[in-house]
Amino acid sequence: MVEFQFSSRAIPTLLLLCFFLIFGNFRNAEARNRHYKWDVKYEFRSPDCFKKLVITINGNTPGPTIQAQEGDTVVVQVNNTLLTENLSIHWHGIRQIGTPWFDGTEGVTQCPILPGDTFIYRFVVDRPGTYLYHAHYGMQREAGLYGLIRVAPRDPEPFTYDFDRSIILNDWYHKSTYEQAAGLSSIPFKWVGEPESLLIHGKGRFNCSQLSTDVCDMSKCSPFTQTVIPGKIYRLRIASLTALSALSFQIEGHNMTVVEADGHYVEPFVVKNLFIYSGETYSVLVKTDQDPSRNYWITSNVVSRNRTTPPGLGIFNYYPNHPKRSPPTVPPSPPAWDDAEPRLAQSLAIKARQGYIHKPPTTSDRVIILLNTQNNISEYRHWSVNNVSFTLPHTPYLIALKENITNAFDPTPPPDGHEFANYDIFNVSPNANGTSSNGIYRLKFNTTVDLILQNANTMTKNNSETHPWHLHGHDFWVLGYGKGRFDVNNDTKKYNLENPIMKNTVPVHPFGWTALRFRSDNPGVWAFHCHIESHFYMGMGVVFEEGIERVGKLPSSIMGCGQTKGFHKP
Amino acid sequence: MVEFQFSSRAIPTLLLLCFFLIFGNFRNAEARNRHYKWDVKYEFRSPDCFKKLVITINGNTPGPTIQAQEGDTVVVQVNNTLLTENLSIHWHGIRQIGTPWFDGTEGVTQCPILPGDTFIYRFVVDRPGTYLYHAHYGMQREAGLYGLIRVAPRDPEPFTYDFDRSIILNDWYHKSTYEQAAGLSSIPFKWVGEPESLLIHGKGRFNCSQLSTDVCDMSKCSPFTQTVIPGKIYRLRIASLTALSALSFQIEGHNMTVVEADGHYVEPFVVKNLFIYSGETYSVLVKTDQDPSRNYWITSNVVSRNRTTPPGLGIFNYYPNHPKRSPPTVPPSPPAWDDAEPRLAQSLAIKARQGYIHKPPTTSDRVIILLNTQNNISEYRHWSVNNVSFTLPHTPYLIALKENITNAFDPTPPPDGHEFANYDIFNVSPNANGTSSNGIYRLKFNTTVDLILQNANTMTKNNSETHPWHLHGHDFWVLGYGKGRFDVNNDTKKYNLENPIMKNTVPVHPFGWTALRFRSDNPGVWAFHCHIESHFYMGMGVVFEEGIERVGKLPSSIMGCGQTKGFHKP
């Protein structure tokens, strides 16, 4: 990230000003192509002091930020140099209208990219806002293959600020994704456990004073620092790509005004802690109006799970204090991990901004209720939806459906609901056995679909987790959140049809429900899944097909695996 | 491995006898297909007590032993369930006559097998003897994907024995192959180091009393035990698939008579220590003629490198002593690691057995001198042949050549020799810079080719290593070994043309040379490389093409990567 640097000489400042003026003009220029060339590689890095093999893009994790303007075409040439491992990259929040084959979801929209192959993603970023990219293959995202997409608007925004900065939050494991995945697929089940540390824009600090400096060297890492000029307004784009953790993000002594969520303008509201779930992005405005003679803590903390991971700590550095000077205070205490109320309150507070409201259809054509449960299948632990644990096929759905490969996946769709009149969401299920399937939901094109995420008790007594669900290819309207069992007759009446926010990722809170609505108007095949890496790996997801007959000619570059091996488009 | 078990009741023994009689009849039956179905997977195992992710076949490492009879067709259905990693399996020592596409060498003869794919290898085992199989992709072999192939003869053998047993030797690293490969490809170069332990048939013992039992549990592993009946003759098939180490193998108090090497009968000679290099197999006869009231140590020890790895220890268990009862002695001392003389002596002792001599052609049509050096290329450390470090293409040679894909690899062949009239093999090269290439040697079909492996000083003063070179698709005659620089005029006169052994793997000793001869009579594309995993990874190999125009129609299953993506053979 380019950091703002002061100079005592006036000339560089003027040059900088010129640059911004020129850049301002570019903003109004015609849509253009933004080219990126990425080498993806395993390298040793010590993001939290602990040395571990990570996946880098051009040597870095997080990878480079994609910067584009609304309407631009982003072209990313990905060169896989992982030696023996394939990859695919998902452009999280980009709807891929007209290019469903470049959604980057292995098994759903494409075959994986082989070592030595160069794959070109090419898609339009049709809306301004803050988006993400990350690996979408196995549990590869956790190895460090992720970054930000910032799309500048063509029109003026409904808020002003002096500087625009980005911070990606993450949690960080010291075990490899291979070890984690093998544990999840073992009998007995071996859970991944809590992450060793929390990263703020790729930087953390694991206390490794007990370990050899060859393995973990606390002199080899430093906390993230955000240098700010006193008396200004900063737009901070906060994004989370945690593997597991729900987070509370805070800047000591500074309120944050939420103005954007997942690329949509939010009716502003002020928070002290921003709760953020894996796959979400927010823009907040922060005034640097505190005592400028010192620095302040930036913190991220686990919520919703009984945290054992120490807080992620960064420095909000008021210029000209030294950027590494520790604040004179102790970092602010995080909210209670098990108090879901303020998290639910924040969810409810997020509404579309006046003047930027996209009204949802007032009725829906189909309601799919998705009961989230933990299950056992042949002694293996899984997550399921309506007792069906999702598995990915090896022939991507998009290709199978478009090319009429009939036996690539189970043709029986999963159920639209669960007999949860009889299902006690507040207790451990007496029969935790489930089934697994790679069947998908087929949606009628251009219809309105409601998705009700229903949370339940896990296989542990008095326990229900937070699941951030992410929909590919769409934004959805968030119609409501509630506690307990969703009531089809009454809760629907309380839907917010006036100013619901549109998002692509949304939490379902412990023992609660979340109601979403979207239009099946984007021809393609789209995943909808819990964004917790291990949960999706364990089957917590579904897939929707809509308008497959309207999908254009598939590029042959996405083919070559499963039953598309040998597919040749001359 | 099936262990011999005594029973006090006679009936099971009789049943066993019947089984052997029936099996004996099968031996004389017609060639048949031997079917195997393998699931390849990452799983946690503790072969030397230290828990680590390994690649298993049907849950095991080493994988199942393939048992077949001379002339049989082996069919192995490999199901890749490695999640995000591809694989390929090489059938080491099997010449693949008529099936060069099933040699299993990624980048040379096939595309890698994708996760979710099932690949069927089908090949004839045309000669009796002891062979191996192992992964041949990246450094995947070291993760545990390896095993034995035993091919029973149709004709009587020139020696007799009571029991036939197999022992694979290996060395074992605790770092993953990913970590090792990343280190080798780093600046500064990070060498893999010496292995943590030596495994005897997949079992070792790492002293981890300092580590938590979650990571390393000495109660979770046990030494390899070979139970034997006193007063019998055992044929032990000893094979090495070490990643790095040259080994000395010994059975305390027992001489070993070498009778087979790489599938060829050896004029018997007796050793106390069997020196064995990665990729080699030997059969030795051992008489259980020692004091039957105790057990004896089986040991493997590193030679040729200044060993820091403790000996591999197993138990030669004289029935009815308890198989876990430690011998009353200290394990025998290994030979001096840096004394190359006895190793050279063993190499020279290995001759073809009278009555089983295949005479080599007395002259050759082409001599290729292969100078083995360490080099720097753009600050990266490599191994090279004639200053050219080998790199694998992403379009396999076999497909590129057969299908006339012209730009899949460098058309310039590497040099047939090196100006080593001027090269001082006894000193560090003053100019260690090399180049890299994926160019290959094109051999005229049905000609006689001599390969002279010339060792040299590494980039470390007074240091030269042992390199076991393995040729695919062929056995070669071992015409001679020598010290120092090979003399084209005089050393050739000392070639053993009378009774040279045929092998597929042979060492070149420190500061020495090894002369080989083979016939380019097997249409295909064949790798010839140092069998040390890290050395081949660093470029220590070459590839030969011969008779590509005689290669039959390639199966489409080997295609799908690089420029063969989309290849479809209807």
Tab-separated table of C-alpha atoms in Angstrom, chain A residues 259-471:
chain	number	residue	atom	x	y	z
A	259	VAL	CA	-20.966	4.517	4.764
A	260	GLU	CA	-20.488	1.496	2.497
A	261	ALA	CA	-21.110	-2.204	2.811
A	262	ASP	CA	-20.157	-4.738	0.107
A	263	GLY	CA	-20.194	-1.994	-2.539
A	264	HIS	CA	-23.481	-0.363	-1.496
A	265	TYR	CA	-23.945	2.991	0.196
A	266	VAL	CA	-25.160	2.717	3.750
A	267	GLU	CA	-27.376	5.204	5.570
A	268	PRO	CA	-24.592	6.457	7.844
A	269	PHE	CA	-24.393	5.244	11.402
A	270	VAL	CA	-21.672	5.488	13.967
A	271	VAL	CA	-19.901	2.604	15.673
A	272	LYS	CA	-17.091	2.253	18.125
A	273	ASN	CA	-16.559	-1.391	17.209
A	274	LEU	CA	-17.166	-2.541	13.696
A	275	PHE	CA	-18.274	-6.151	13.637
A	276	ILE	CA	-17.125	-7.749	10.429
A	277	TYR	CA	-17.484	-11.280	9.115
A	278	SER	CA	-15.400	-13.178	6.611
A	279	GLY	CA	-16.234	-12.006	3.098
A	280	GLU	CA	-17.642	-8.628	4.124
A	281	THR	CA	-16.292	-5.209	3.228
A	282	TYR	CA	-17.164	-1.856	4.782
A	283	SER	CA	-16.118	1.719	4.250
A	284	VAL	CA	-16.005	3.810	7.375
A	285	LEU	CA	-15.176	7.484	7.756
A	286	VAL	CA	-12.798	8.359	10.548
A	287	LYS	CA	-11.950	11.884	11.683
A	288	THR	CA	-8.398	12.304	12.931
A	289	ASP	CA	-9.584	14.677	15.587
A	290	GLN	CA	-7.859	13.269	18.658
A	291	ASP	CA	-4.760	14.448	20.545
A	292	PRO	CA	-2.167	14.506	17.747
A	293	SER	CA	0.819	14.137	20.064
A	294	ARG	CA	0.455	10.380	20.312
A	295	ASN	CA	-0.478	7.235	18.408
A	296	TYR	CA	-3.574	5.047	18.922
A	297	TRP	CA	-4.212	1.334	18.834
A	298	ILE	CA	-5.914	-0.359	15.944
A	299	THR	CA	-7.371	-3.624	17.217
A	300	SER	CA	-9.137	-6.643	15.871
A	301	ASN	CA	-10.608	-9.234	18.203
A	302	VAL	CA	-12.418	-12.495	17.813
A	303	VAL	CA	-16.097	-12.421	18.693
A	304	SER	CA	-18.768	-15.119	18.678
A	305	ARG	CA	-16.204	-17.785	19.590
A	306	ASN	CA	-14.603	-18.131	23.002
A	307	ARG	CA	-11.418	-16.447	21.930
A	308	THR	CA	-8.009	-17.810	22.731
A	309	THR	CA	-6.342	-15.858	19.965
A	310	PRO	CA	-4.674	-12.654	21.184
A	311	PRO	CA	-5.918	-9.384	19.654
A	312	GLY	CA	-4.535	-8.172	16.364
A	313	LEU	CA	-2.770	-4.912	17.063
A	314	GLY	CA	-1.835	-2.119	14.685
A	315	ILE	CA	-0.865	1.515	15.125
A	316	PHE	CA	-2.982	4.456	14.065
A	317	ASN	CA	-0.068	6.820	13.657
A	318	TYR	CA	-0.680	10.535	13.924
A	319	TYR	CA	1.954	12.235	11.855
A	320	PRO	CA	4.638	13.311	12.793
A	321	ASN	CA	4.863	10.837	15.671
A	322	HIS	CA	7.153	7.938	14.916
A	323	PRO	CA	5.073	5.264	13.146
A	324	LYS	CA	6.414	2.548	15.441
A	325	ARG	CA	5.877	4.427	18.670
A	326	SER	CA	3.511	2.426	20.829
A	327	PRO	CA	0.439	4.233	22.102
A	328	PRO	CA	0.777	5.165	25.796
A	329	THR	CA	-2.359	3.234	26.651
A	330	VAL	CA	-3.377	-0.366	26.921
A	331	PRO	CA	-5.331	-1.494	23.860
A	332	PRO	CA	-9.081	-1.048	24.319
A	333	SER	CA	-10.962	-4.071	25.615
A	334	PRO	CA	-12.989	-5.964	23.080
A	335	PRO	CA	-16.705	-6.583	23.478
A	336	ALA	CA	-17.763	-9.763	25.266
A	337	TRP	CA	-17.280	-12.606	22.814
A	338	ASP	CA	-20.595	-14.239	23.632
A	339	ASP	CA	-22.845	-11.197	23.562
A	340	ALA	CA	-24.637	-11.471	20.242
A	341	GLU	CA	-26.874	-8.473	20.895
A	342	PRO	CA	-24.572	-5.688	19.654
A	343	ARG	CA	-23.745	-7.791	16.599
A	344	LEU	CA	-27.391	-8.294	15.783
A	345	ALA	CA	-27.931	-4.575	16.419
A	346	GLN	CA	-25.245	-3.678	13.878
A	347	SER	CA	-26.742	-6.047	11.336
A	348	LEU	CA	-30.109	-4.391	11.828
A	349	ALA	CA	-28.594	-0.898	11.596
A	350	ILE	CA	-27.300	-1.413	8.060
A	351	LYS	CA	-29.822	0.123	5.651
A	352	ALA	CA	-29.496	1.405	2.126
A	353	ARG	CA	-28.640	5.072	1.945
A	354	GLN	CA	-31.392	7.481	1.037
A	355	GLY	CA	-31.149	8.289	-2.656
A	356	TYR	CA	-29.376	5.011	-3.311
A	357	ILE	CA	-32.140	2.593	-2.472
A	358	HIS	CA	-32.780	-0.285	-4.844
A	359	LYS	CA	-36.294	-1.377	-3.955
A	360	PRO	CA	-36.733	-5.122	-3.734
A	361	PRO	CA	-39.675	-6.879	-5.338
A	362	THR	CA	-42.433	-6.983	-2.745
A	363	THR	CA	-43.122	-10.673	-3.191
A	364	SER	CA	-41.089	-13.687	-4.075
A	365	ASP	CA	-41.660	-16.597	-6.409
A	366	ARG	CA	-39.866	-19.164	-4.335
A	367	VAL	CA	-38.725	-19.492	-0.752
A	368	ILE	CA	-35.816	-21.735	0.088
A	369	ILE	CA	-35.260	-22.362	3.755
A	370	LEU	CA	-31.712	-23.355	4.573
A	371	LEU	CA	-31.345	-25.004	7.947
A	372	ASN	CA	-27.698	-24.918	9.027
A	373	THR	CA	-26.700	-28.023	10.940
A	374	GLN	CA	-23.725	-30.053	11.985
A	375	ASN	CA	-23.984	-33.686	10.951
A	376	ASN	CA	-22.221	-36.998	10.959
A	377	ILE	CA	-21.907	-38.903	7.732
A	378	SER	CA	-20.270	-42.338	8.056
A	379	GLU	CA	-18.525	-41.122	11.196
A	380	TYR	CA	-17.088	-38.056	9.451
A	381	ARG	CA	-18.071	-34.651	10.814
A	382	HIS	CA	-19.812	-32.325	8.351
A	383	TRP	CA	-21.806	-29.145	8.056
A	384	SER	CA	-25.029	-29.374	6.148
A	385	VAL	CA	-27.947	-27.461	4.769
A	386	ASN	CA	-31.267	-29.207	5.355
A	387	ASN	CA	-29.242	-32.242	6.440
A	388	VAL	CA	-27.495	-32.443	3.072
A	389	SER	CA	-23.773	-31.820	3.120
A	390	PHE	CA	-22.505	-30.256	-0.077
A	391	THR	CA	-19.704	-31.827	-2.059
A	392	LEU	CA	-18.104	-30.351	-5.154
A	393	PRO	CA	-18.106	-32.374	-8.354
A	394	HIS	CA	-14.930	-32.703	-10.423
A	395	THR	CA	-16.701	-31.599	-13.566
A	396	PRO	CA	-17.695	-27.955	-13.040
A	397	TYR	CA	-21.468	-27.418	-13.067
A	398	LEU	CA	-21.304	-24.548	-15.516
A	399	ILE	CA	-19.623	-26.688	-18.160
A	400	ALA	CA	-21.684	-29.798	-17.414
A	401	LEU	CA	-24.956	-27.894	-17.750
A	402	LYS	CA	-24.002	-25.826	-20.763
A	403	GLU	CA	-22.460	-28.752	-22.625
A	404	ASN	CA	-25.158	-31.229	-21.591
A	405	ILE	CA	-22.920	-33.620	-19.712
A	406	THR	CA	-25.656	-35.509	-17.949
A	407	ASN	CA	-23.855	-37.583	-15.343
A	408	ALA	CA	-21.512	-34.999	-13.893
A	409	PHE	CA	-23.514	-34.501	-10.709
A	410	ASP	CA	-26.521	-35.731	-8.792
A	411	PRO	CA	-29.606	-34.554	-10.722
A	412	THR	CA	-31.741	-34.573	-7.584
A	413	PRO	CA	-31.850	-31.073	-6.124
A	414	PRO	CA	-31.466	-30.629	-2.382
A	415	PRO	CA	-34.710	-29.886	-0.511
A	416	ASP	CA	-36.222	-26.385	-0.424
A	417	GLY	CA	-36.691	-26.685	3.269
A	418	HIS	CA	-36.475	-28.916	6.235
A	419	GLU	CA	-39.155	-30.416	8.405
A	420	PHE	CA	-38.216	-27.985	11.032
A	421	ALA	CA	-41.636	-27.761	12.465
A	422	ASN	CA	-40.207	-30.822	14.165
A	423	TYR	CA	-36.624	-29.624	14.356
A	424	ASP	CA	-35.568	-28.173	17.682
A	425	ILE	CA	-33.046	-25.497	16.765
A	426	PHE	CA	-32.192	-24.902	20.415
A	427	ASN	CA	-30.906	-28.352	21.169
A	428	VAL	CA	-28.437	-30.886	19.916
A	429	SER	CA	-30.219	-32.938	17.311
A	430	PRO	CA	-31.062	-36.429	18.569
A	431	ASN	CA	-30.270	-37.761	15.108
A	432	ALA	CA	-27.266	-35.973	13.713
A	433	ASN	CA	-26.848	-38.229	10.704
A	434	GLY	CA	-26.929	-36.526	7.349
A	435	THR	CA	-26.281	-37.309	3.731
A	436	SER	CA	-24.008	-35.711	1.213
A	437	SER	CA	-24.759	-34.653	-2.324
A	438	ASN	CA	-23.544	-32.480	-5.149
A	439	GLY	CA	-27.095	-31.802	-6.310
A	440	ILE	CA	-27.985	-28.155	-6.968
A	441	TYR	CA	-30.984	-25.803	-6.969
A	442	ARG	CA	-32.298	-24.962	-10.424
A	443	LEU	CA	-33.942	-21.533	-10.408
A	444	LYS	CA	-36.426	-20.261	-12.932
A	445	PHE	CA	-34.785	-17.404	-14.768
A	446	ASN	CA	-35.760	-13.851	-13.834
A	447	THR	CA	-37.724	-14.822	-10.773
A	448	THR	CA	-37.524	-13.595	-7.211
A	449	VAL	CA	-36.042	-15.995	-4.731
A	450	ASP	CA	-36.038	-15.754	-0.957
A	451	LEU	CA	-33.346	-17.479	1.030
A	452	ILE	CA	-33.954	-18.018	4.719
A	453	LEU	CA	-30.821	-18.926	6.622
A	454	GLN	CA	-31.899	-20.728	9.760
A	455	ASN	CA	-29.301	-21.295	12.425
A	456	ALA	CA	-29.481	-24.098	14.977
A	457	ASN	CA	-27.648	-25.707	17.826
A	458	THR	CA	-24.435	-27.445	16.827
A	459	MET	CA	-23.515	-30.884	18.094
A	460	THR	CA	-22.312	-29.192	21.273
A	461	LYS	CA	-24.861	-28.374	23.945
A	462	ASN	CA	-25.951	-24.711	24.136
A	463	ASN	CA	-23.839	-23.778	21.166
A	464	SER	CA	-24.719	-22.092	17.916
A	465	GLU	CA	-22.170	-20.362	15.713
A	466	THR	CA	-22.117	-17.342	13.456
A	467	HIS	CA	-21.991	-18.188	9.756
A	468	PRO	CA	-21.248	-15.529	7.149
A	469	TRP	CA	-22.962	-16.634	3.944
A	470	HIS	CA	-21.683	-15.352	0.622
A	471	LEU	CA	-23.595	-15.430	-2.661
